[in-house]
Short mmCIF file of N, CA and C in Angstrom, two decimals:
data_model
loop_
_atom_site.label_atom_id
_atom_site.label_comp_id
_atom_site.label_asym_id
_atom_site.label_seq_id
_atom_site.Cartn_x
_atom_site.Cartn_y
_atom_site.Cartn_z
N MET A 1 -105.40 -55.35 19.15
CA MET A 1 -106.13 -54.10 19.30
C MET A 1 -105.98 -53.60 20.73
N PRO A 2 -105.57 -52.35 20.93
CA PRO A 2 -105.42 -51.85 22.29
C PRO A 2 -106.76 -51.89 23.03
N VAL A 3 -106.71 -52.30 24.30
CA VAL A 3 -107.92 -52.38 25.11
C VAL A 3 -108.59 -51.01 25.18
N ILE A 4 -107.78 -49.98 25.21
CA ILE A 4 -108.24 -48.62 25.39
C ILE A 4 -109.24 -48.18 24.32
N SER A 5 -109.09 -48.67 23.11
CA SER A 5 -110.00 -48.23 22.04
C SER A 5 -111.20 -49.15 21.87
N SER A 6 -111.33 -50.13 22.77
CA SER A 6 -112.41 -51.10 22.59
C SER A 6 -113.80 -50.46 22.64
N ASN A 7 -113.99 -49.39 23.45
CA ASN A 7 -115.33 -48.79 23.49
C ASN A 7 -115.65 -48.03 22.19
N LEU A 8 -114.64 -47.46 21.54
CA LEU A 8 -114.85 -46.84 20.23
C LEU A 8 -115.24 -47.92 19.21
N ILE A 9 -114.49 -49.02 19.21
CA ILE A 9 -114.80 -50.13 18.29
C ILE A 9 -116.19 -50.68 18.58
N SER A 10 -116.49 -50.89 19.86
CA SER A 10 -117.82 -51.43 20.23
C SER A 10 -118.93 -50.52 19.75
N PHE A 11 -118.72 -49.22 19.90
CA PHE A 11 -119.72 -48.26 19.45
C PHE A 11 -119.92 -48.36 17.94
N LEU A 12 -118.83 -48.34 17.20
CA LEU A 12 -118.91 -48.39 15.74
C LEU A 12 -119.53 -49.70 15.25
N GLN A 13 -119.26 -50.79 15.99
CA GLN A 13 -119.76 -52.11 15.58
C GLN A 13 -121.28 -52.25 15.75
N GLN A 14 -121.89 -51.30 16.44
CA GLN A 14 -123.36 -51.32 16.52
C GLN A 14 -123.98 -51.04 15.15
N TYR A 15 -123.18 -50.41 14.28
CA TYR A 15 -123.67 -50.00 12.96
C TYR A 15 -123.12 -50.85 11.82
N HIS A 16 -121.97 -51.49 12.06
CA HIS A 16 -121.31 -52.24 10.99
C HIS A 16 -120.32 -53.21 11.64
N VAL A 17 -120.22 -54.42 11.09
CA VAL A 17 -119.27 -55.40 11.63
C VAL A 17 -117.93 -55.21 10.91
N PHE A 18 -116.91 -54.91 11.68
CA PHE A 18 -115.57 -54.69 11.13
C PHE A 18 -114.71 -55.92 11.34
N ASP A 19 -113.87 -56.24 10.36
CA ASP A 19 -112.95 -57.36 10.53
C ASP A 19 -111.75 -56.89 11.37
N GLU A 20 -110.88 -57.82 11.73
CA GLU A 20 -109.75 -57.50 12.61
C GLU A 20 -108.82 -56.43 12.02
N LYS A 21 -108.58 -56.51 10.73
CA LYS A 21 -107.70 -55.54 10.07
C LYS A 21 -108.30 -54.14 10.15
N GLU A 22 -109.62 -54.04 9.94
CA GLU A 22 -110.30 -52.74 10.02
C GLU A 22 -110.26 -52.19 11.45
N LYS A 23 -110.45 -53.08 12.43
CA LYS A 23 -110.39 -52.66 13.83
C LYS A 23 -109.00 -52.11 14.17
N GLU A 24 -107.98 -52.77 13.67
CA GLU A 24 -106.61 -52.30 13.90
C GLU A 24 -106.38 -50.94 13.27
N LEU A 25 -106.90 -50.76 12.05
CA LEU A 25 -106.78 -49.46 11.37
C LEU A 25 -107.45 -48.35 12.16
N ILE A 26 -108.65 -48.62 12.64
CA ILE A 26 -109.40 -47.63 13.43
C ILE A 26 -108.59 -47.26 14.67
N SER A 27 -108.06 -48.27 15.35
CA SER A 27 -107.26 -48.05 16.56
C SER A 27 -105.99 -47.27 16.26
N GLU A 28 -105.46 -47.48 15.07
CA GLU A 28 -104.24 -46.80 14.65
C GLU A 28 -104.49 -45.32 14.35
N TYR A 29 -105.63 -45.02 13.76
CA TYR A 29 -105.93 -43.65 13.32
C TYR A 29 -106.47 -42.75 14.42
N PHE A 30 -107.21 -43.32 15.36
CA PHE A 30 -107.76 -42.53 16.47
C PHE A 30 -106.77 -42.57 17.63
N MET A 31 -106.32 -41.39 18.08
CA MET A 31 -105.37 -41.30 19.18
C MET A 31 -106.12 -40.94 20.46
N GLU A 32 -105.73 -41.57 21.56
CA GLU A 32 -106.39 -41.31 22.82
C GLU A 32 -105.74 -40.13 23.54
N SER A 33 -106.57 -39.33 24.21
CA SER A 33 -106.03 -38.28 25.08
C SER A 33 -106.98 -38.06 26.26
N SER A 34 -106.40 -37.68 27.39
CA SER A 34 -107.18 -37.43 28.61
C SER A 34 -107.12 -35.94 28.93
N HIS A 35 -108.23 -35.44 29.47
CA HIS A 35 -108.33 -34.01 29.76
C HIS A 35 -109.00 -33.80 31.11
N LYS A 36 -108.47 -32.88 31.88
CA LYS A 36 -109.06 -32.54 33.17
C LYS A 36 -110.18 -31.53 32.98
N GLU A 37 -111.07 -31.48 33.95
CA GLU A 37 -112.15 -30.49 33.91
C GLU A 37 -111.57 -29.10 33.66
N GLY A 38 -112.13 -28.40 32.69
CA GLY A 38 -111.68 -27.05 32.37
C GLY A 38 -110.68 -26.98 31.23
N ASP A 39 -110.07 -28.12 30.87
CA ASP A 39 -109.13 -28.13 29.75
C ASP A 39 -109.87 -27.85 28.44
N TYR A 40 -109.24 -27.07 27.58
CA TYR A 40 -109.81 -26.81 26.25
C TYR A 40 -109.23 -27.81 25.26
N LEU A 41 -110.10 -28.42 24.45
CA LEU A 41 -109.66 -29.29 23.37
C LEU A 41 -109.59 -28.51 22.08
N PHE A 42 -110.35 -27.41 22.03
CA PHE A 42 -110.33 -26.54 20.86
C PHE A 42 -110.70 -25.13 21.29
N TYR A 43 -109.92 -24.15 20.80
CA TYR A 43 -110.18 -22.74 21.09
C TYR A 43 -110.84 -22.05 19.90
N CYS A 44 -111.81 -21.18 20.19
CA CYS A 44 -112.43 -20.38 19.13
C CYS A 44 -111.36 -19.52 18.47
N GLY A 45 -111.68 -19.04 17.27
CA GLY A 45 -110.73 -18.21 16.55
C GLY A 45 -109.79 -19.00 15.67
N HIS A 46 -109.97 -20.31 15.63
CA HIS A 46 -109.16 -21.20 14.79
C HIS A 46 -110.08 -22.05 13.92
N VAL A 47 -109.49 -22.75 12.97
CA VAL A 47 -110.24 -23.68 12.13
C VAL A 47 -110.17 -25.06 12.80
N PRO A 48 -111.31 -25.63 13.17
CA PRO A 48 -111.27 -26.96 13.80
C PRO A 48 -110.81 -28.02 12.79
N ASP A 49 -109.81 -28.79 13.18
CA ASP A 49 -109.32 -29.82 12.26
C ASP A 49 -109.23 -31.18 12.93
N GLU A 50 -109.99 -31.35 14.03
CA GLU A 50 -110.03 -32.66 14.70
C GLU A 50 -111.47 -33.02 15.02
N LEU A 51 -111.73 -34.32 14.98
CA LEU A 51 -112.99 -34.89 15.41
C LEU A 51 -112.69 -35.70 16.66
N PHE A 52 -113.54 -35.56 17.69
CA PHE A 52 -113.35 -36.28 18.94
C PHE A 52 -114.46 -37.29 19.13
N PHE A 53 -114.10 -38.46 19.67
CA PHE A 53 -115.09 -39.43 20.12
C PHE A 53 -114.94 -39.48 21.63
N ILE A 54 -116.03 -39.24 22.36
CA ILE A 54 -115.96 -39.19 23.82
C ILE A 54 -116.03 -40.61 24.37
N SER A 55 -114.94 -41.03 24.98
CA SER A 55 -114.85 -42.36 25.57
C SER A 55 -115.41 -42.34 26.99
N SER A 56 -115.07 -41.31 27.76
CA SER A 56 -115.64 -41.12 29.09
C SER A 56 -115.63 -39.63 29.40
N GLY A 57 -116.63 -39.19 30.15
CA GLY A 57 -116.70 -37.79 30.53
C GLY A 57 -117.68 -37.00 29.67
N ILE A 58 -117.57 -35.67 29.79
CA ILE A 58 -118.50 -34.77 29.11
C ILE A 58 -117.72 -33.58 28.54
N LEU A 59 -118.03 -33.25 27.30
CA LEU A 59 -117.47 -32.04 26.68
C LEU A 59 -118.59 -31.02 26.57
N ARG A 60 -118.20 -29.75 26.55
CA ARG A 60 -119.20 -28.71 26.32
C ARG A 60 -118.74 -27.81 25.18
N ILE A 61 -119.70 -27.41 24.36
CA ILE A 61 -119.47 -26.44 23.30
C ILE A 61 -119.87 -25.10 23.89
N LEU A 62 -118.94 -24.13 23.86
CA LEU A 62 -119.25 -22.85 24.47
C LEU A 62 -118.83 -21.70 23.58
N VAL A 63 -119.44 -20.55 23.86
CA VAL A 63 -119.14 -19.32 23.13
C VAL A 63 -119.11 -18.19 24.15
N GLN A 64 -118.32 -17.16 23.88
CA GLN A 64 -118.33 -15.99 24.76
C GLN A 64 -119.38 -15.01 24.27
N ASN A 65 -120.22 -14.54 25.21
CA ASN A 65 -121.23 -13.55 24.82
C ASN A 65 -120.61 -12.15 24.81
N GLU A 66 -121.42 -11.16 24.48
CA GLU A 66 -120.90 -9.79 24.34
C GLU A 66 -120.35 -9.23 25.66
N LYS A 67 -120.76 -9.81 26.80
CA LYS A 67 -120.25 -9.36 28.11
C LYS A 67 -118.95 -10.08 28.48
N GLY A 68 -118.52 -11.02 27.62
CA GLY A 68 -117.30 -11.76 27.91
C GLY A 68 -117.51 -13.00 28.77
N ASN A 69 -118.77 -13.37 29.02
CA ASN A 69 -119.08 -14.57 29.81
C ASN A 69 -119.21 -15.78 28.88
N ASN A 70 -118.78 -16.93 29.38
CA ASN A 70 -118.94 -18.17 28.61
C ASN A 70 -120.38 -18.65 28.69
N VAL A 71 -120.95 -18.96 27.54
CA VAL A 71 -122.30 -19.51 27.45
C VAL A 71 -122.16 -20.91 26.85
N THR A 72 -122.71 -21.89 27.55
CA THR A 72 -122.65 -23.26 27.07
C THR A 72 -123.78 -23.49 26.08
N HIS A 73 -123.42 -23.89 24.86
CA HIS A 73 -124.45 -24.20 23.86
C HIS A 73 -124.97 -25.63 24.04
N PHE A 74 -124.04 -26.56 24.24
CA PHE A 74 -124.42 -27.97 24.34
C PHE A 74 -123.45 -28.72 25.22
N PHE A 75 -123.93 -29.82 25.79
CA PHE A 75 -123.09 -30.81 26.44
C PHE A 75 -123.11 -32.06 25.58
N LEU A 76 -121.98 -32.72 25.47
CA LEU A 76 -121.90 -34.01 24.77
C LEU A 76 -121.26 -35.01 25.72
N LYS A 77 -121.72 -36.26 25.67
CA LYS A 77 -121.24 -37.26 26.63
C LYS A 77 -120.71 -38.49 25.92
N GLU A 78 -120.45 -39.52 26.69
CA GLU A 78 -119.89 -40.77 26.17
C GLU A 78 -120.62 -41.25 24.93
N ASN A 79 -119.82 -41.84 24.02
CA ASN A 79 -120.33 -42.43 22.79
C ASN A 79 -120.94 -41.41 21.84
N GLN A 80 -120.43 -40.18 21.89
CA GLN A 80 -120.83 -39.17 20.92
C GLN A 80 -119.58 -38.59 20.28
N PHE A 81 -119.72 -38.19 19.03
CA PHE A 81 -118.64 -37.51 18.32
C PHE A 81 -118.81 -36.01 18.55
N CYS A 82 -117.70 -35.29 18.58
CA CYS A 82 -117.75 -33.87 18.85
C CYS A 82 -116.73 -33.11 18.01
N THR A 83 -117.18 -32.04 17.42
CA THR A 83 -116.33 -31.05 16.76
C THR A 83 -117.22 -29.83 16.54
N ILE A 84 -116.67 -28.76 16.02
CA ILE A 84 -117.51 -27.63 15.61
C ILE A 84 -117.82 -27.93 14.14
N LEU A 85 -118.91 -28.64 13.93
CA LEU A 85 -119.18 -29.35 12.68
C LEU A 85 -119.11 -28.49 11.42
N ASN A 86 -119.84 -27.41 11.36
CA ASN A 86 -119.89 -26.60 10.14
C ASN A 86 -118.49 -26.10 9.77
N ASN A 87 -117.75 -25.61 10.76
CA ASN A 87 -116.41 -25.09 10.50
C ASN A 87 -115.44 -26.22 10.15
N PHE A 88 -115.61 -27.37 10.77
CA PHE A 88 -114.78 -28.54 10.49
C PHE A 88 -114.97 -28.97 9.04
N LYS A 89 -116.22 -29.03 8.60
CA LYS A 89 -116.52 -29.45 7.23
C LYS A 89 -116.04 -28.44 6.20
N ASN A 90 -116.22 -27.14 6.51
CA ASN A 90 -115.92 -26.09 5.53
C ASN A 90 -114.54 -25.47 5.66
N GLY A 91 -113.79 -25.87 6.68
CA GLY A 91 -112.45 -25.31 6.87
C GLY A 91 -112.46 -23.83 7.20
N THR A 92 -113.44 -23.42 8.01
CA THR A 92 -113.57 -22.01 8.37
C THR A 92 -113.32 -21.80 9.87
N VAL A 93 -113.06 -20.57 10.24
CA VAL A 93 -112.77 -20.21 11.63
C VAL A 93 -114.04 -20.33 12.48
N ALA A 94 -113.92 -20.94 13.65
CA ALA A 94 -115.07 -21.16 14.54
C ALA A 94 -115.15 -20.09 15.61
N THR A 95 -116.37 -19.77 16.01
CA THR A 95 -116.57 -18.83 17.12
C THR A 95 -116.80 -19.58 18.44
N GLU A 96 -116.97 -20.90 18.37
CA GLU A 96 -117.18 -21.72 19.56
C GLU A 96 -115.87 -22.40 19.98
N SER A 97 -115.83 -22.81 21.24
CA SER A 97 -114.71 -23.59 21.78
C SER A 97 -115.26 -24.92 22.28
N ILE A 98 -114.35 -25.88 22.50
CA ILE A 98 -114.72 -27.17 23.09
C ILE A 98 -113.90 -27.33 24.37
N GLN A 99 -114.59 -27.61 25.48
CA GLN A 99 -113.93 -27.71 26.78
C GLN A 99 -114.42 -28.96 27.51
N ALA A 100 -113.53 -29.56 28.30
CA ALA A 100 -113.92 -30.69 29.15
C ALA A 100 -114.75 -30.14 30.31
N ALA A 101 -115.97 -30.62 30.47
CA ALA A 101 -116.85 -30.18 31.55
C ALA A 101 -116.61 -30.98 32.82
N CYS A 102 -115.88 -32.08 32.70
CA CYS A 102 -115.42 -32.89 33.82
C CYS A 102 -114.22 -33.67 33.27
N ASN A 103 -113.57 -34.47 34.08
CA ASN A 103 -112.45 -35.26 33.56
C ASN A 103 -112.97 -36.13 32.42
N THR A 104 -112.26 -36.07 31.31
CA THR A 104 -112.77 -36.68 30.08
C THR A 104 -111.66 -37.39 29.33
N ARG A 105 -112.00 -38.51 28.70
CA ARG A 105 -111.07 -39.22 27.82
C ARG A 105 -111.70 -39.28 26.44
N VAL A 106 -110.93 -38.91 25.43
CA VAL A 106 -111.44 -38.90 24.05
C VAL A 106 -110.48 -39.66 23.13
N PHE A 107 -111.02 -40.04 21.99
CA PHE A 107 -110.20 -40.50 20.87
C PHE A 107 -110.31 -39.40 19.83
N ARG A 108 -109.18 -38.93 19.34
CA ARG A 108 -109.17 -37.81 18.40
C ARG A 108 -108.56 -38.24 17.09
N ILE A 109 -109.05 -37.61 16.03
CA ILE A 109 -108.51 -37.89 14.71
C ILE A 109 -108.52 -36.58 13.93
N SER A 110 -107.45 -36.31 13.20
CA SER A 110 -107.39 -35.09 12.40
C SER A 110 -108.29 -35.26 11.17
N LYS A 111 -108.69 -34.14 10.60
CA LYS A 111 -109.54 -34.17 9.41
C LYS A 111 -108.82 -34.92 8.28
N LYS A 112 -107.54 -34.67 8.13
CA LYS A 112 -106.74 -35.31 7.08
C LYS A 112 -106.72 -36.83 7.28
N GLN A 113 -106.46 -37.26 8.51
CA GLN A 113 -106.42 -38.70 8.82
C GLN A 113 -107.80 -39.34 8.63
N LEU A 114 -108.84 -38.58 9.01
CA LEU A 114 -110.20 -39.08 8.87
C LEU A 114 -110.54 -39.34 7.40
N GLU A 115 -110.12 -38.42 6.54
CA GLU A 115 -110.37 -38.60 5.11
C GLU A 115 -109.65 -39.83 4.56
N VAL A 116 -108.44 -40.10 5.06
CA VAL A 116 -107.70 -41.30 4.66
C VAL A 116 -108.43 -42.55 5.16
N LEU A 117 -108.90 -42.48 6.41
CA LEU A 117 -109.62 -43.62 6.98
C LEU A 117 -110.91 -43.89 6.21
N TYR A 118 -111.60 -42.84 5.77
CA TYR A 118 -112.82 -43.01 4.96
C TYR A 118 -112.52 -43.77 3.67
N LEU A 119 -111.38 -43.51 3.09
CA LEU A 119 -111.00 -44.22 1.85
C LEU A 119 -110.70 -45.69 2.13
N LYS A 120 -110.08 -45.96 3.26
CA LYS A 120 -109.70 -47.33 3.60
C LYS A 120 -110.88 -48.15 4.12
N ILE A 121 -111.79 -47.49 4.86
CA ILE A 121 -112.97 -48.17 5.41
C ILE A 121 -114.19 -47.29 5.13
N PRO A 122 -114.76 -47.39 3.94
CA PRO A 122 -115.88 -46.50 3.55
C PRO A 122 -117.07 -46.52 4.51
N ALA A 123 -117.33 -47.64 5.17
CA ALA A 123 -118.49 -47.74 6.08
C ALA A 123 -118.41 -46.73 7.22
N ILE A 124 -117.21 -46.36 7.60
CA ILE A 124 -117.02 -45.43 8.72
C ILE A 124 -117.65 -44.06 8.42
N GLU A 125 -117.53 -43.60 7.20
CA GLU A 125 -118.04 -42.26 6.86
C GLU A 125 -119.54 -42.15 7.13
N SER A 126 -120.30 -43.14 6.69
CA SER A 126 -121.75 -43.06 6.89
C SER A 126 -122.12 -43.24 8.37
N ILE A 127 -121.35 -44.05 9.10
CA ILE A 127 -121.62 -44.24 10.54
C ILE A 127 -121.42 -42.91 11.27
N ILE A 128 -120.30 -42.27 11.02
CA ILE A 128 -120.00 -41.01 11.70
C ILE A 128 -121.01 -39.94 11.30
N ALA A 129 -121.33 -39.84 10.01
CA ALA A 129 -122.31 -38.86 9.55
C ALA A 129 -123.68 -39.10 10.20
N GLN A 130 -124.09 -40.35 10.24
CA GLN A 130 -125.38 -40.72 10.81
C GLN A 130 -125.44 -40.39 12.31
N THR A 131 -124.39 -40.74 13.04
CA THR A 131 -124.41 -40.50 14.49
C THR A 131 -124.31 -39.01 14.81
N ILE A 132 -123.52 -38.27 14.04
CA ILE A 132 -123.42 -36.82 14.26
C ILE A 132 -124.77 -36.16 13.97
N GLN A 133 -125.43 -36.59 12.91
CA GLN A 133 -126.73 -36.02 12.57
C GLN A 133 -127.74 -36.29 13.68
N GLN A 134 -127.74 -37.50 14.23
CA GLN A 134 -128.66 -37.84 15.32
C GLN A 134 -128.36 -37.00 16.56
N THR A 135 -127.07 -36.82 16.86
CA THR A 135 -126.68 -36.01 18.00
C THR A 135 -127.16 -34.57 17.82
N LEU A 136 -127.00 -34.03 16.62
CA LEU A 136 -127.46 -32.66 16.35
C LEU A 136 -128.98 -32.54 16.53
N LEU A 137 -129.71 -33.50 16.02
CA LEU A 137 -131.17 -33.48 16.16
C LEU A 137 -131.56 -33.54 17.63
N ASP A 138 -130.91 -34.42 18.40
CA ASP A 138 -131.19 -34.54 19.83
C ASP A 138 -130.90 -33.23 20.56
N LYS A 139 -129.74 -32.61 20.23
CA LYS A 139 -129.36 -31.36 20.88
C LYS A 139 -130.39 -30.27 20.59
N ILE A 140 -130.85 -30.19 19.35
CA ILE A 140 -131.83 -29.16 18.97
C ILE A 140 -133.16 -29.39 19.70
N LEU A 141 -133.61 -30.64 19.76
CA LEU A 141 -134.86 -30.95 20.46
C LEU A 141 -134.78 -30.56 21.92
N ILE A 142 -133.67 -30.91 22.56
CA ILE A 142 -133.50 -30.59 23.98
C ILE A 142 -133.45 -29.08 24.17
N ARG A 143 -132.65 -28.42 23.37
CA ARG A 143 -132.50 -26.96 23.46
C ARG A 143 -133.86 -26.26 23.25
N ASN A 144 -134.61 -26.71 22.26
CA ASN A 144 -135.91 -26.11 21.97
C ASN A 144 -136.91 -26.32 23.10
N SER A 145 -136.75 -27.41 23.85
CA SER A 145 -137.69 -27.69 24.94
C SER A 145 -137.59 -26.66 26.07
N TYR A 146 -136.48 -25.91 26.11
CA TYR A 146 -136.30 -24.88 27.15
C TYR A 146 -136.89 -23.53 26.76
N LEU A 147 -137.15 -23.33 25.48
CA LEU A 147 -137.61 -22.03 24.99
C LEU A 147 -138.92 -21.61 25.62
N GLY A 148 -138.97 -20.34 26.03
CA GLY A 148 -140.20 -19.78 26.57
C GLY A 148 -140.52 -20.16 28.00
N HIS A 149 -139.60 -20.88 28.67
CA HIS A 149 -139.86 -21.30 30.05
C HIS A 149 -139.08 -20.44 31.03
N ASP A 150 -139.60 -20.34 32.24
CA ASP A 150 -138.88 -19.61 33.29
C ASP A 150 -137.70 -20.45 33.77
N SER A 151 -136.85 -19.85 34.55
CA SER A 151 -135.60 -20.49 35.00
C SER A 151 -135.85 -21.79 35.77
N THR A 152 -136.84 -21.79 36.64
CA THR A 152 -137.14 -22.99 37.44
C THR A 152 -137.57 -24.14 36.53
N THR A 153 -138.43 -23.85 35.58
CA THR A 153 -138.90 -24.89 34.65
C THR A 153 -137.75 -25.40 33.79
N LYS A 154 -136.90 -24.49 33.32
CA LYS A 154 -135.74 -24.90 32.52
C LYS A 154 -134.84 -25.85 33.33
N TYR A 155 -134.60 -25.52 34.59
CA TYR A 155 -133.75 -26.37 35.43
C TYR A 155 -134.41 -27.74 35.65
N ARG A 156 -135.71 -27.74 35.91
CA ARG A 156 -136.41 -29.02 36.11
C ARG A 156 -136.33 -29.89 34.85
N LYS A 157 -136.52 -29.25 33.69
CA LYS A 157 -136.44 -29.99 32.42
C LYS A 157 -135.01 -30.54 32.22
N PHE A 158 -134.02 -29.74 32.56
CA PHE A 158 -132.63 -30.17 32.42
C PHE A 158 -132.37 -31.40 33.28
N ILE A 159 -132.80 -31.36 34.54
CA ILE A 159 -132.62 -32.49 35.46
C ILE A 159 -133.34 -33.73 34.93
N GLU A 160 -134.51 -33.52 34.38
CA GLU A 160 -135.32 -34.61 33.83
C GLU A 160 -134.68 -35.22 32.58
N GLN A 161 -134.28 -34.37 31.64
CA GLN A 161 -133.80 -34.82 30.34
C GLN A 161 -132.32 -35.20 30.33
N GLN A 162 -131.53 -34.58 31.21
CA GLN A 162 -130.09 -34.78 31.15
C GLN A 162 -129.51 -35.04 32.56
N SER A 163 -130.20 -35.87 33.32
CA SER A 163 -129.78 -36.12 34.70
C SER A 163 -128.36 -36.66 34.80
N ASP A 164 -127.96 -37.48 33.82
CA ASP A 164 -126.60 -38.04 33.84
C ASP A 164 -125.55 -36.94 33.70
N ILE A 165 -125.87 -35.89 32.97
CA ILE A 165 -124.95 -34.75 32.81
C ILE A 165 -125.03 -33.85 34.04
N ALA A 166 -126.24 -33.61 34.53
CA ALA A 166 -126.44 -32.71 35.67
C ALA A 166 -125.62 -33.11 36.89
N SER A 167 -125.46 -34.40 37.09
CA SER A 167 -124.74 -34.87 38.28
C SER A 167 -123.22 -34.85 38.11
N ARG A 168 -122.72 -34.52 36.91
CA ARG A 168 -121.28 -34.62 36.66
C ARG A 168 -120.60 -33.33 36.25
N VAL A 169 -121.37 -32.27 36.00
CA VAL A 169 -120.75 -31.01 35.58
C VAL A 169 -120.99 -29.95 36.65
N SER A 170 -120.22 -28.88 36.60
CA SER A 170 -120.31 -27.84 37.62
C SER A 170 -121.61 -27.05 37.49
N LEU A 171 -122.03 -26.49 38.63
CA LEU A 171 -123.24 -25.67 38.63
C LEU A 171 -123.08 -24.45 37.74
N SER A 172 -121.86 -23.90 37.67
CA SER A 172 -121.65 -22.73 36.80
C SER A 172 -121.83 -23.10 35.33
N ASP A 173 -121.42 -24.33 34.94
CA ASP A 173 -121.64 -24.78 33.56
C ASP A 173 -123.13 -24.97 33.27
N ILE A 174 -123.86 -25.51 34.27
CA ILE A 174 -125.31 -25.70 34.10
C ILE A 174 -125.99 -24.34 33.97
N ALA A 175 -125.59 -23.40 34.81
CA ALA A 175 -126.17 -22.04 34.75
C ALA A 175 -125.90 -21.41 33.38
N ALA A 176 -124.66 -21.58 32.90
CA ALA A 176 -124.30 -21.02 31.59
C ALA A 176 -125.12 -21.67 30.47
N TYR A 177 -125.41 -22.95 30.61
CA TYR A 177 -126.20 -23.67 29.61
C TYR A 177 -127.65 -23.20 29.61
N LEU A 178 -128.20 -23.02 30.81
CA LEU A 178 -129.60 -22.62 30.94
C LEU A 178 -129.79 -21.11 30.82
N GLU A 179 -128.67 -20.39 30.68
CA GLU A 179 -128.67 -18.94 30.56
C GLU A 179 -129.35 -18.25 31.75
N ILE A 180 -128.93 -18.71 32.95
CA ILE A 180 -129.36 -18.07 34.19
C ILE A 180 -128.11 -17.83 35.03
N THR A 181 -128.20 -16.95 36.01
CA THR A 181 -127.02 -16.67 36.82
C THR A 181 -126.79 -17.82 37.81
N PRO A 182 -125.53 -18.04 38.21
CA PRO A 182 -125.26 -19.08 39.22
C PRO A 182 -126.04 -18.84 40.51
N GLN A 183 -126.24 -17.57 40.89
CA GLN A 183 -126.99 -17.24 42.10
C GLN A 183 -128.45 -17.68 41.95
N SER A 184 -129.03 -17.42 40.79
CA SER A 184 -130.41 -17.85 40.54
C SER A 184 -130.52 -19.37 40.60
N LEU A 185 -129.53 -20.03 40.01
CA LEU A 185 -129.56 -21.49 40.01
C LEU A 185 -129.48 -22.04 41.43
N SER A 186 -128.62 -21.45 42.26
CA SER A 186 -128.52 -21.90 43.67
C SER A 186 -129.85 -21.73 44.38
N ARG A 187 -130.51 -20.59 44.15
CA ARG A 187 -131.81 -20.33 44.77
C ARG A 187 -132.85 -21.35 44.28
N ILE A 188 -132.87 -21.60 42.98
CA ILE A 188 -133.82 -22.57 42.40
C ILE A 188 -133.60 -23.95 43.02
N ARG A 189 -132.34 -24.35 43.10
CA ARG A 189 -132.01 -25.68 43.66
C ARG A 189 -132.48 -25.80 45.12
N ARG A 190 -132.31 -24.74 45.89
CA ARG A 190 -132.77 -24.75 47.31
C ARG A 190 -134.29 -24.87 47.37
N ASN A 191 -134.97 -24.15 46.49
CA ASN A 191 -136.44 -24.11 46.53
C ASN A 191 -137.11 -25.39 46.05
N ILE A 192 -136.44 -26.17 45.19
CA ILE A 192 -137.13 -27.37 44.69
C ILE A 192 -136.70 -28.64 45.40
N LYS A 193 -135.85 -28.53 46.41
CA LYS A 193 -135.43 -29.74 47.15
C LYS A 193 -136.48 -30.14 48.15
#
């Protein structure tokens, strides 16, 4: 088994014990790729046909608003699966993109390959579904915690709830996520230090 995929295997093994043959299959089906900050793994306007497992780094799901500015919907970090889920499942065109928010390494698998892997190792399907569902619930809870708050409170909550992400992504990405201007964010950061 390649050393490189050991963190993917370790993550999956928290939910199910895989034998050596299954571990080899998983390593065979998931391909590793590295991305620099700002690289796009998926562009809006297409049908997403890959699922990513974040080995290191942070990905962001973003959309362009009516003014043409990128708005970050969510950040995803190590040991999380990432895709534009609804469009991936239904084979429809996505309005969101996936971008590396810092240098990131992922394991990627096409939808077609994933379906083959599900047939060969049925336990994987429920693990991936379960972890994606938990990630979605977590993202919604975090996102909802910002509703109705002023910019300073939103930033404080972000630092509190997602400090590991705050220290690794650009201030412009944080501003886009909190839906405040970079200038406002700079002012807020100066005032709360």
